[in-house]
Amino acid sequence: EAGVTQFPSHSVIEKGQTVTLRCDPISGHDNLYWYRRVMGKEIKFLLHFVKESKQDESGMPNNRFLAERTGGTYSTLKVQPAELEDSGVYFCASSRRGTSGSHKTLTDTQYFGPGTRLTVL
Amino acid sequence: AQSVTQPDIHITVSEGASLELRCNYSYGATPYLFWYVQSPGQGLQLLLKYFSGDTLVQGIKGFEAEFKRSQSSFNLRKPSVHWSDAAEYFCAVAVNSGGYQKVTFGTGTKLQVIP
């Protein structure tokens, strides 16, 4: 079974440009999460999809960030326009289906991808 | 809101020596606790998790962690470190958010292993 994959592995762009990050979750996983780690800081939650719906986007920094998951499969995270403080490593994670509030969902393991390192110059 | 503290940013140990990485959490109820490891160029890999039951949890690669409610701690241990254990380790807590899992991570501890 393939793990969570992310593309690209590295991206270097200039301030003001647009970048789109992609995440392919493990096949059959309904839950998809985006996280970000700014250098030296903790890994922070950005948002959570259940299939194609945004369940929780409370961690999104501002409206320059747009996440989509059309069809409930892969997801993209677009940053437009990018700013210097957006630099960091963006992680994607997925977990299998589960009913909201069920013990299975609350205790399910999130499987992480290798991350995309974004550098904004 | 929940939080996780990993007080050690860097730790250096000799190969074969024992290891303990500290983790303290803050949360009103019993949380779900995890330890992840990130090796260079790799994603985060789950080492072990605690949800309930036995407070001493065994994980992969010879790691274990002990949940101590009275100390709000979930320290990671390994009796004998191997050079391949050099990596960054993250403690995390998950709580119920709208019926789903929401994870908060600590800042990580970088482990260096010397011969």
Short mmCIF file of C-alpha atoms in Angstrom, two decimals:
data_model
loop_
_atom_site.label_atom_id
_atom_site.label_comp_id
_atom_site.label_asym_id
_atom_site.label_seq_id
_atom_site.Cartn_x
_atom_site.Cartn_y
_atom_site.Cartn_z
CA GLU A 1 0.00 0.00 0.00
CA ALA A 2 1.46 3.35 -1.04
CA GLY A 3 1.86 5.96 1.66
CA VAL A 4 0.94 9.61 1.61
CA THR A 5 2.77 11.42 -1.17
CA GLN A 6 3.41 15.11 -1.61
CA PHE A 7 4.59 17.14 -4.56
CA PRO A 8 6.88 18.93 -4.98
CA SER A 9 9.41 18.00 -2.35
CA HIS A 10 10.97 21.46 -2.55
CA SER A 11 9.78 24.75 -3.97
CA VAL A 12 11.64 28.03 -4.11
CA ILE A 13 9.65 31.05 -5.23
CA GLU A 14 9.82 34.80 -4.97
CA LYS A 15 7.60 36.92 -2.80
CA GLY A 16 4.35 37.67 -4.59
CA GLN A 17 4.36 34.53 -6.70
CA THR A 18 1.87 31.69 -6.48
CA VAL A 19 2.64 28.15 -5.42
CA THR A 20 0.43 25.07 -5.38
CA LEU A 21 1.25 22.09 -3.21
CA ARG A 22 -0.30 18.72 -3.80
CA CYS A 23 -1.06 15.84 -1.47
CA ASP A 24 -2.17 12.35 -2.42
CA PRO A 25 -3.52 10.52 0.64
CA ILE A 26 -3.51 6.79 1.18
CA SER A 27 -6.17 5.24 -1.01
CA GLY A 28 -9.48 4.98 0.78
CA HIS A 29 -8.64 7.48 3.50
CA ASP A 30 -11.48 9.93 3.95
CA ASN A 31 -9.67 12.25 6.34
CA LEU A 32 -6.97 14.52 4.97
CA TYR A 33 -5.06 17.06 7.03
CA TRP A 34 -2.63 19.85 6.22
CA TYR A 35 -0.01 21.02 8.70
CA ARG A 36 2.84 23.51 8.53
CA ARG A 37 6.12 23.83 10.36
CA VAL A 38 7.84 27.17 10.29
CA MET A 39 11.55 26.82 11.03
CA GLY A 40 12.25 26.22 14.68
CA LYS A 41 8.62 26.16 15.65
CA GLU A 42 6.09 23.42 16.26
CA ILE A 43 4.10 21.65 13.56
CA LYS A 44 0.80 23.49 13.37
CA PHE A 45 -2.56 22.30 12.12
CA LEU A 46 -3.94 24.13 9.11
CA LEU A 47 -7.09 22.32 8.08
CA HIS A 48 -8.95 19.03 7.86
CA PHE A 49 -11.02 17.55 5.04
CA VAL A 50 -13.52 14.76 5.41
CA LYS A 51 -13.83 13.53 1.85
CA GLU A 52 -14.32 16.71 -0.19
CA SER A 53 -15.70 18.82 2.65
CA LYS A 54 -13.72 21.14 4.91
CA GLN A 55 -14.36 19.90 8.42
CA ASP A 56 -12.09 22.36 10.20
CA GLU A 57 -10.09 25.19 8.68
CA SER A 58 -9.41 27.05 11.88
CA GLY A 59 -5.64 26.86 11.41
CA MET A 60 -5.46 28.56 8.03
CA PRO A 61 -3.32 31.69 8.51
CA ASN A 62 -5.18 34.06 6.20
CA ASN A 63 -7.07 34.27 2.92
CA ARG A 64 -3.91 33.92 0.86
CA PHE A 65 -4.17 30.20 1.53
CA LEU A 66 -6.72 28.12 -0.36
CA ALA A 67 -7.13 24.38 0.05
CA GLU A 68 -9.24 22.16 -2.14
CA ARG A 69 -10.04 18.49 -2.34
CA THR A 70 -12.19 17.99 -5.39
CA GLY A 71 -13.68 14.53 -5.60
CA GLY A 72 -12.43 13.63 -2.18
CA THR A 73 -9.14 12.23 -3.44
CA TYR A 74 -6.02 14.35 -3.69
CA SER A 75 -5.80 17.82 -2.20
CA THR A 76 -4.07 21.03 -3.21
CA LEU A 77 -2.95 23.92 -1.09
CA LYS A 78 -2.42 27.16 -2.96
CA VAL A 79 -0.60 30.16 -1.58
CA GLN A 80 -1.31 33.35 -3.51
CA PRO A 81 0.52 35.68 -3.26
CA ALA A 82 3.30 34.12 -1.22
CA GLU A 83 4.99 36.11 1.53
CA LEU A 84 8.32 35.57 3.26
CA GLU A 85 6.66 34.25 6.43
CA ASP A 86 5.03 31.45 4.45
CA SER A 87 8.36 29.64 4.23
CA GLY A 88 8.39 26.33 6.02
CA VAL A 89 7.60 22.66 5.59
CA TYR A 90 4.04 21.75 4.70
CA PHE A 91 2.93 18.30 5.76
CA CYS A 92 -0.09 16.37 4.66
CA ALA A 93 -1.59 13.49 6.61
CA SER A 94 -4.47 11.11 6.08
CA SER A 95 -6.48 8.70 8.16
CA ARG A 96 -9.10 6.14 7.27
CA ARG A 97 -12.81 6.64 7.37
CA GLY A 98 -14.73 6.78 10.57
CA THR A 99 -17.98 8.13 11.87
CA SER A 100 -17.80 11.52 13.53
CA GLY A 101 -17.39 11.13 17.26
CA SER A 102 -16.80 7.42 17.12
CA HIS A 103 -13.95 5.99 19.11
CA LYS A 104 -12.51 4.69 15.88
CA THR A 105 -12.21 8.16 14.42
CA LEU A 106 -10.85 9.73 17.55
CA THR A 107 -8.14 7.13 17.97
CA ASP A 108 -7.24 6.58 14.36
CA THR A 109 -3.66 7.07 13.29
CA GLN A 110 -2.73 9.89 10.97
CA TYR A 111 -0.17 8.87 8.36
CA PHE A 112 2.09 11.66 7.24
CA GLY A 113 3.73 12.44 3.96
CA PRO A 114 7.36 13.57 3.60
CA GLY A 115 6.40 17.22 3.40
CA THR A 116 7.03 20.02 0.92
CA ARG A 117 9.72 22.49 1.85
CA LEU A 118 8.66 25.93 0.67
CA THR A 119 11.13 28.78 0.53
CA VAL A 120 9.89 32.27 -0.29
CA LEU A 121 12.64 34.72 -1.22
CA ALA B 1 -6.63 24.83 24.46
CA GLN B 2 -4.27 21.91 24.58
CA SER B 3 -0.51 22.35 24.37
CA VAL B 4 2.59 20.19 24.29
CA THR B 5 6.01 21.05 25.68
CA GLN B 6 9.23 19.35 24.73
CA PRO B 7 11.81 21.09 26.89
CA ASP B 8 14.89 19.69 25.16
CA ILE B 9 15.62 21.10 21.71
CA HIS B 10 18.76 19.01 21.17
CA ILE B 11 20.00 15.88 22.89
CA THR B 12 23.26 14.06 22.25
CA VAL B 13 23.80 10.51 23.43
CA SER B 14 26.43 7.87 22.80
CA GLU B 15 25.50 4.81 20.82
CA GLY B 16 24.42 2.09 23.23
CA ALA B 17 23.42 4.51 25.95
CA SER B 18 19.89 4.85 27.23
CA LEU B 19 17.60 7.64 26.08
CA GLU B 20 14.74 9.56 27.58
CA LEU B 21 12.95 12.37 25.73
CA ARG B 22 10.64 14.50 27.78
CA CYS B 23 7.13 15.57 26.92
CA ASN B 24 4.57 17.43 28.99
CA TYR B 25 1.08 18.23 27.86
CA SER B 26 -1.69 20.51 28.98
CA TYR B 27 -5.28 19.41 28.53
CA GLY B 28 -8.31 19.26 30.78
CA ALA B 29 -9.26 15.67 30.08
CA THR B 30 -7.34 12.53 29.24
CA PRO B 31 -5.79 13.14 25.85
CA TYR B 32 -4.68 10.81 23.14
CA LEU B 33 -0.89 10.92 23.07
CA PHE B 34 1.59 10.14 20.32
CA TRP B 35 5.27 10.13 19.57
CA TYR B 36 6.38 10.63 15.97
CA VAL B 37 9.86 10.51 14.49
CA GLN B 38 11.16 12.28 11.42
CA SER B 39 14.36 11.06 9.86
CA PRO B 40 16.13 13.28 7.31
CA GLY B 41 14.18 13.40 4.06
CA GLN B 42 11.37 11.29 5.47
CA GLY B 43 7.84 11.99 6.63
CA LEU B 44 6.65 11.73 10.19
CA GLN B 45 6.49 8.12 11.31
CA LEU B 46 4.36 7.03 14.25
CA LEU B 47 6.45 5.40 16.98
CA LEU B 48 3.69 4.72 19.49
CA LYS B 49 0.40 6.00 20.83
CA TYR B 50 -1.57 6.00 24.06
CA PHE B 51 -5.33 6.10 24.23
CA SER B 52 -6.24 4.26 27.41
CA GLY B 53 -5.37 1.24 29.50
CA ASP B 54 -1.83 0.28 30.38
CA THR B 55 0.17 3.44 30.94
CA LEU B 56 3.38 1.88 29.61
CA VAL B 57 3.15 1.73 25.84
CA GLN B 58 5.45 -0.24 23.58
CA GLY B 59 6.22 1.06 20.12
CA ILE B 60 8.30 0.26 17.11
CA LYS B 61 12.10 0.25 16.96
CA GLY B 62 12.40 -0.67 20.64
CA PHE B 63 10.84 2.54 21.96
CA GLU B 64 8.43 2.81 24.85
CA ALA B 65 6.64 5.65 26.59
CA GLU B 66 4.96 6.01 29.94
CA PHE B 67 1.86 8.09 30.55
CA LYS B 68 1.89 9.73 33.98
CA ARG B 69 -1.34 11.58 34.63
CA SER B 70 -0.11 13.16 37.87
CA GLN B 71 2.81 14.75 36.04
CA SER B 72 1.01 15.38 32.73
CA SER B 73 3.91 13.67 31.05
CA PHE B 74 4.46 11.15 28.29
CA ASN B 75 8.21 10.59 28.14
CA LEU B 76 9.79 8.46 25.45
CA ARG B 77 12.48 5.96 26.36
CA LYS B 78 14.83 3.51 24.74
CA PRO B 79 17.28 1.36 26.70
CA SER B 80 20.04 1.30 24.07
CA VAL B 81 20.28 3.84 21.28
CA HIS B 82 21.46 2.91 17.79
CA TRP B 83 23.10 5.32 15.34
CA SER B 84 20.02 5.00 13.10
CA ASP B 85 17.91 6.58 15.84
CA ALA B 86 19.38 9.99 15.05
CA ALA B 87 16.34 12.00 13.98
CA GLU B 88 13.87 14.55 15.24
CA TYR B 89 11.20 13.38 17.65
CA PHE B 90 7.80 14.96 18.13
CA CYS B 91 5.37 14.48 20.95
CA ALA B 92 1.74 15.17 20.09
CA VAL B 93 -1.65 15.29 21.74
CA ALA B 94 -4.96 14.71 20.00
CA VAL B 95 -8.27 15.91 21.28
CA ASN B 96 -11.86 15.60 20.18
CA SER B 97 -12.76 18.47 17.88
CA GLY B 98 -16.27 18.26 16.50
CA GLY B 99 -16.12 14.50 16.68
CA TYR B 100 -12.80 14.26 14.89
CA GLN B 101 -9.19 14.15 15.96
CA LYS B 102 -7.25 17.39 16.20
CA VAL B 103 -3.52 17.05 16.81
CA THR B 104 -1.19 19.52 18.50
CA PHE B 105 2.55 18.94 18.28
CA GLY B 106 5.47 19.93 20.44
CA THR B 107 8.43 21.79 18.98
CA GLY B 108 10.46 18.62 18.57
CA THR B 109 13.70 17.25 20.01
CA LYS B 110 16.66 16.61 17.73
CA LEU B 111 18.61 13.54 18.72
CA GLN B 112 22.26 13.21 17.82
CA VAL B 113 23.96 9.85 18.34
CA ILE B 114 27.73 9.76 18.65
CA PRO B 115 29.88 6.66 18.23
#
